[in-house]
Amino acid sequence: MPLERMVATALQIVDEEGADALSMRTLAQRLGSGTATLYRHFDSRSALIAHVVDRMFGAVELNGDELRAMSWQQALRTGAQAMFDALSRHQNAARLMVEQVPLGPKAMAVRERCVAVLLDGGFPPRQAAHAYATLARYVLGFAVQVNREGGAGQSDEAQAAALFQSVDPNLFPATLTVASELPVPLEEEFSFGLELLLGGLERLRDEG
């Protein structure tokens, strides 16, 4: 049985039922095979998860030549958005990245392109490493919050509106002042925070 089919099916299980539903037994049942077949490719569930996570990174579309033609800020902006789009499509599977650092070939390819952007942009190695790690964690934190329909969801907005209507203006005047702007749509919050992150990195680089 092709490895690609096994990993794709494992990702489908996680997408549909959650990370806890993935086991060698459930994957074997979905594939119509025995667990012994799986153990020829994966010596543990952790090894299987590593492949699932790496498959997600395969959906991150980053062209190295195109990135090099951009400013480092625009290149990182593009890379962060590409990672966000890919990971948010597999919210349940993205949570698996909390368990382990992605070290598969597809994840390494994404890291290589982004770190190269930072190094070419004038960041010393230590800053480049920390910058990528921070950027990746930032993207992951937002990606796992995207619901199936995308964004914060109508229910969140309704709940927030009801909450603000009950707020005592004498106790929370500042909150009421900005109530009409809350909740901030997830995509806008992501973009706003990303610009703050990039601005901070620029100042860090310029300070040497």
CSV table of C-alpha atoms in Angstrom, one decimal:
chain,number,residue,atom,x,y,z
A,1,MET,CA,0.0,0.0,0.0
A,2,PRO,CA,1.5,3.4,-1.0
A,3,LEU,CA,2.7,5.5,1.9
A,4,GLU,CA,1.0,8.6,0.4
A,5,ARG,CA,-2.4,7.0,0.7
A,6,MET,CA,-1.8,6.0,4.3
A,7,VAL,CA,-0.7,9.5,5.3
A,8,ALA,CA,-3.6,11.2,3.3
A,9,THR,CA,-6.1,8.9,5.0
A,10,ALA,CA,-4.6,9.6,8.5
A,11,LEU,CA,-5.0,13.3,7.8
A,12,GLN,CA,-8.6,12.8,6.7
A,13,ILE,CA,-9.3,11.0,10.0
A,14,VAL,CA,-7.8,13.9,12.0
A,15,ASP,CA,-9.7,16.5,10.0
A,16,GLU,CA,-13.0,14.7,10.4
A,17,GLU,CA,-12.8,13.3,13.9
A,18,GLY,CA,-10.0,15.1,15.7
A,19,ALA,CA,-6.4,14.2,16.7
A,20,ASP,CA,-7.5,11.8,19.4
A,21,ALA,CA,-9.3,9.6,16.9
A,22,LEU,CA,-6.1,8.8,15.1
A,23,SER,CA,-4.5,5.4,16.0
A,24,MET,CA,-2.9,2.6,14.1
A,25,ARG,CA,-6.1,0.6,14.6
A,26,THR,CA,-8.5,3.3,13.3
A,27,LEU,CA,-6.2,4.0,10.3
A,28,ALA,CA,-6.0,0.3,9.5
A,29,GLN,CA,-9.8,0.0,9.6
A,30,ARG,CA,-10.3,3.0,7.4
A,31,LEU,CA,-7.8,1.6,4.9
A,32,GLY,CA,-9.2,-1.9,5.1
A,33,SER,CA,-5.9,-3.4,6.1
A,34,GLY,CA,-4.1,-4.8,9.1
A,35,THR,CA,-2.0,-2.9,11.6
A,36,ALA,CA,1.0,-5.0,10.7
A,37,THR,CA,1.0,-3.2,7.3
A,38,LEU,CA,1.2,0.2,8.9
A,39,TYR,CA,4.0,-0.8,11.3
A,40,ARG,CA,6.1,-1.5,8.2
A,41,HIS,CA,6.1,2.2,7.6
A,42,PHE,CA,5.6,3.8,11.0
A,43,ASP,CA,7.1,2.3,14.2
A,44,SER,CA,4.8,4.3,16.4
A,45,ARG,CA,1.8,6.7,16.4
A,46,SER,CA,4.3,9.6,16.9
A,47,ALA,CA,6.0,8.6,13.6
A,48,LEU,CA,2.6,8.6,11.9
A,49,ILE,CA,1.8,12.1,13.3
A,50,ALA,CA,5.1,13.4,12.0
A,51,HIS,CA,4.1,12.3,8.5
A,52,VAL,CA,0.7,13.9,8.9
A,53,VAL,CA,2.1,17.2,10.0
A,54,ASP,CA,4.6,17.2,7.2
A,55,ARG,CA,1.8,16.5,4.7
A,56,MET,CA,0.1,19.7,5.8
A,57,PHE,CA,3.3,21.7,5.1
A,58,GLY,CA,3.2,20.3,1.6
A,59,ALA,CA,0.2,22.5,1.0
A,60,VAL,CA,2.2,25.7,1.8
A,61,GLU,CA,2.9,27.2,-1.6
A,62,LEU,CA,6.1,29.2,-1.4
A,63,ASN,CA,8.2,29.9,-4.5
A,64,GLY,CA,11.8,30.6,-3.5
A,65,ASP,CA,12.6,32.7,-6.6
A,66,GLU,CA,9.5,34.8,-6.1
A,67,LEU,CA,10.3,35.4,-2.4
A,68,ARG,CA,13.8,36.5,-3.3
A,69,ALA,CA,12.4,39.1,-5.6
A,70,MET,CA,10.5,40.7,-2.7
A,71,SER,CA,11.6,42.8,0.2
A,72,TRP,CA,12.1,40.6,3.3
A,73,GLN,CA,9.0,42.1,4.9
A,74,GLN,CA,6.8,41.2,1.9
A,75,ALA,CA,8.4,37.8,1.6
A,76,LEU,CA,7.7,37.0,5.3
A,77,ARG,CA,4.2,38.4,5.0
A,78,THR,CA,3.6,36.1,2.0
A,79,GLY,CA,5.1,33.2,3.8
A,80,ALA,CA,3.1,33.7,7.0
A,81,GLN,CA,-0.2,34.0,5.0
A,82,ALA,CA,0.6,30.9,3.0
A,83,MET,CA,1.3,28.9,6.2
A,84,PHE,CA,-1.9,30.3,7.8
A,85,ASP,CA,-4.0,29.3,4.8
A,86,ALA,CA,-2.6,25.8,4.7
A,87,LEU,CA,-2.8,25.1,8.5
A,88,SER,CA,-6.2,26.6,9.0
A,89,ARG,CA,-7.6,24.2,6.4
A,90,HIS,CA,-6.5,21.4,8.7
A,91,GLN,CA,-7.3,22.9,12.1
A,92,ASN,CA,-7.4,19.6,14.0
A,93,ALA,CA,-4.2,18.4,12.5
A,94,ALA,CA,-2.4,21.7,13.1
A,95,ARG,CA,-2.9,21.1,16.8
A,96,LEU,CA,-0.6,18.2,16.5
A,97,MET,CA,2.3,20.6,16.0
A,98,VAL,CA,2.0,21.5,19.6
A,99,GLU,CA,3.3,18.0,20.4
A,100,GLN,CA,6.5,18.1,18.3
A,101,VAL,CA,8.7,20.4,16.2
A,102,PRO,CA,8.0,19.7,12.5
A,103,LEU,CA,11.1,18.2,11.0
A,104,GLY,CA,9.8,16.4,7.9
A,105,PRO,CA,11.2,17.4,4.4
A,106,LYS,CA,8.2,19.6,3.5
A,107,ALA,CA,8.3,21.5,6.8
A,108,MET,CA,12.1,21.9,6.4
A,109,ALA,CA,11.6,23.3,2.9
A,110,VAL,CA,9.2,26.0,4.3
A,111,ARG,CA,11.6,26.8,7.1
A,112,GLU,CA,14.6,26.9,4.7
A,113,ARG,CA,12.8,29.5,2.4
A,114,CYS,CA,11.7,31.7,5.3
A,115,VAL,CA,15.1,31.6,7.1
A,116,ALA,CA,16.9,32.4,3.9
A,117,VAL,CA,14.7,35.5,3.5
A,118,LEU,CA,15.7,36.6,6.9
A,119,LEU,CA,19.4,36.0,6.4
A,120,ASP,CA,19.4,37.7,3.0
A,121,GLY,CA,17.5,40.6,4.7
A,122,GLY,CA,20.4,41.3,7.0
A,123,PHE,CA,19.5,39.3,10.1
A,124,PRO,CA,22.3,37.5,11.9
A,125,PRO,CA,21.8,33.8,12.4
A,126,ARG,CA,20.6,34.0,16.0
A,127,GLN,CA,18.0,36.6,15.1
A,128,ALA,CA,16.9,34.8,12.0
A,129,ALA,CA,16.3,31.6,14.0
A,130,HIS,CA,14.4,33.3,16.7
A,131,ALA,CA,12.4,35.3,14.2
A,132,TYR,CA,11.3,32.3,12.2
A,133,ALA,CA,10.4,30.3,15.4
A,134,THR,CA,8.3,33.3,16.6
A,135,LEU,CA,6.6,33.7,13.3
A,136,ALA,CA,5.7,30.0,13.0
A,137,ARG,CA,4.2,29.9,16.5
A,138,TYR,CA,2.3,33.1,15.8
A,139,VAL,CA,0.8,31.6,12.7
A,140,LEU,CA,0.0,28.3,14.4
A,141,GLY,CA,-1.8,30.1,17.3
A,142,PHE,CA,-4.2,31.8,14.9
A,143,ALA,CA,-4.6,28.8,12.6
A,144,VAL,CA,-6.0,26.5,15.3
A,145,GLN,CA,-8.7,29.1,16.1
A,146,VAL,CA,-10.3,29.2,12.7
A,147,ASN,CA,-13.6,27.4,12.7
A,148,ARG,CA,-14.9,25.3,9.9
A,149,GLU,CA,-16.6,28.3,8.2
A,150,GLY,CA,-13.5,30.5,8.7
A,151,GLY,CA,-13.2,33.5,10.9
A,152,ALA,CA,-14.6,34.1,14.3
A,153,GLY,CA,-18.1,33.0,13.5
A,154,GLN,CA,-21.5,34.7,13.9
A,155,SER,CA,-22.1,33.1,17.3
A,156,ASP,CA,-19.0,34.8,18.7
A,157,GLU,CA,-20.2,38.2,17.5
A,158,ALA,CA,-23.7,37.6,18.9
A,159,GLN,CA,-22.3,36.6,22.3
A,160,ALA,CA,-20.0,39.6,22.4
A,161,ALA,CA,-22.8,42.0,21.6
A,162,ALA,CA,-25.0,40.5,24.3
A,163,LEU,CA,-22.1,40.7,26.8
A,164,PHE,CA,-21.4,44.4,26.1
A,165,GLN,CA,-25.0,45.3,26.5
A,166,SER,CA,-24.9,44.0,30.1
A,167,VAL,CA,-21.6,45.8,31.0
A,168,ASP,CA,-21.8,48.4,33.7
A,169,PRO,CA,-20.5,51.6,32.1
A,170,ASN,CA,-19.2,52.8,35.5
A,171,LEU,CA,-16.9,49.8,35.9
A,172,PHE,CA,-15.8,49.3,32.3
A,173,PRO,CA,-15.9,52.6,30.5
A,174,ALA,CA,-12.9,51.9,28.2
A,175,THR,CA,-14.4,48.6,27.1
A,176,LEU,CA,-17.6,50.3,26.2
A,177,THR,CA,-15.8,52.9,24.2
A,178,VAL,CA,-14.4,50.2,21.8
A,179,ALA,CA,-17.4,47.9,22.0
A,180,SER,CA,-18.6,48.7,18.5
A,181,GLU,CA,-15.2,47.4,17.2
A,182,LEU,CA,-15.3,44.1,19.0
A,183,PRO,CA,-14.9,41.3,18.5
A,184,VAL,CA,-12.1,41.9,15.9
A,185,PRO,CA,-12.5,39.5,13.0
A,186,LEU,CA,-9.8,36.8,13.2
A,187,GLU,CA,-8.3,37.6,9.8
A,188,GLU,CA,-8.0,41.3,10.7
A,189,GLU,CA,-6.4,40.4,14.0
A,190,PHE,CA,-4.0,38.1,12.3
A,191,SER,CA,-2.9,40.8,9.8
A,192,PHE,CA,-2.7,43.5,12.4
A,193,GLY,CA,-0.5,41.4,14.7
A,194,LEU,CA,1.7,40.3,11.8
A,195,GLU,CA,2.4,43.9,10.9
A,196,LEU,CA,3.4,44.6,14.5
A,197,LEU,CA,5.7,41.6,14.4
A,198,LEU,CA,7.3,42.6,11.2
A,199,GLY,CA,7.8,46.2,12.5
A,200,GLY,CA,9.4,44.8,15.6
A,201,LEU,CA,11.8,42.6,13.6
A,202,GLU,CA,12.8,45.6,11.5
A,203,ARG,CA,13.7,47.6,14.5
A,204,LEU,CA,15.6,44.7,16.0
A,205,ARG,CA,17.6,44.3,12.8
A,206,ASP,CA,18.4,48.0,12.5
A,207,GLU,CA,19.6,48.1,16.1
A,208,GLY,CA,22.1,45.4,15.2
